Coordinates of C-alpha atoms in Angstrom, one line a residue:
X1 CA 57.3 12.5 -14.2
X2 CA 57.1 10.5 -11.0
X3 CA 59.0 13.3 -9.3
X4 CA 56.4 15.8 -10.5
X5 CA 53.6 13.7 -9.1
X6 CA 55.3 13.4 -5.7
X7 CA 56.0 17.2 -5.6
X8 CA 52.2 17.8 -6.3
X9 CA 51.3 15.6 -3.4
X10 CA 53.9 17.2 -1.2
X11 CA 52.6 20.7 -2.1
X12 CA 49.0 19.4 -1.2
X13 CA 50.1 18.2 2.2
X14 CA 51.9 21.4 3.0
X15 CA 49.0 23.5 1.8
X16 CA 46.6 21.6 4.1
X17 CA 48.9 22.0 7.1
X18 CA 49.6 25.7 6.5
X19 CA 46.2 26.9 5.1
X20 CA 43.3 24.6 5.9
X21 CA 40.9 26.9 4.1
X22 CA 42.6 25.9 0.8
X23 CA 41.6 22.3 1.2
X24 CA 39.7 22.2 -2.1
X25 CA 42.8 23.3 -4.0
X26 CA 44.9 20.7 -2.3
X27 CA 42.4 18.0 -3.1
X28 CA 42.4 19.1 -6.8
X29 CA 46.2 18.8 -6.8
X30 CA 46.0 15.3 -5.5
X31 CA 43.4 14.4 -8.1
X32 CA 45.6 15.9 -10.9
X33 CA 48.6 13.8 -9.7
X34 CA 46.4 10.7 -9.6
X35 CA 45.3 11.3 -13.2
X36 CA 48.9 11.8 -14.3
X37 CA 49.8 8.5 -12.6
X38 CA 46.9 6.6 -14.2
X39 CA 47.8 8.1 -17.6
X40 CA 51.5 7.1 -17.3
X41 CA 50.5 3.5 -16.1
X42 CA 48.0 3.0 -18.9
X43 CA 50.3 4.4 -21.5
X44 CA 53.1 2.1 -20.2
X45 CA 51.0 -1.0 -20.2
X46 CA 49.0 -0.5 -23.4
X47 CA 51.8 0.4 -25.8
X48 CA 55.5 0.6 -26.0
X49 CA 55.4 4.4 -26.8
X50 CA 56.0 5.6 -23.3
X51 CA 58.5 2.9 -22.4
X52 CA 61.0 4.2 -25.0
X53 CA 60.7 7.8 -23.8
X54 CA 62.6 9.0 -20.8
X55 CA 60.1 11.3 -19.0

């Protein structure tokens, strides 16, 4: 899952460099990746459910 988050951020950076008018889409991709990171961290710290899974 961490790879997916990094790929979303990389796509956002490339999108901003290639098509600056798509800045809102790139920002939304970054926000989505942050939400995934927060969900993974909270799930990892709050219970052992996500620690036994290999995502």
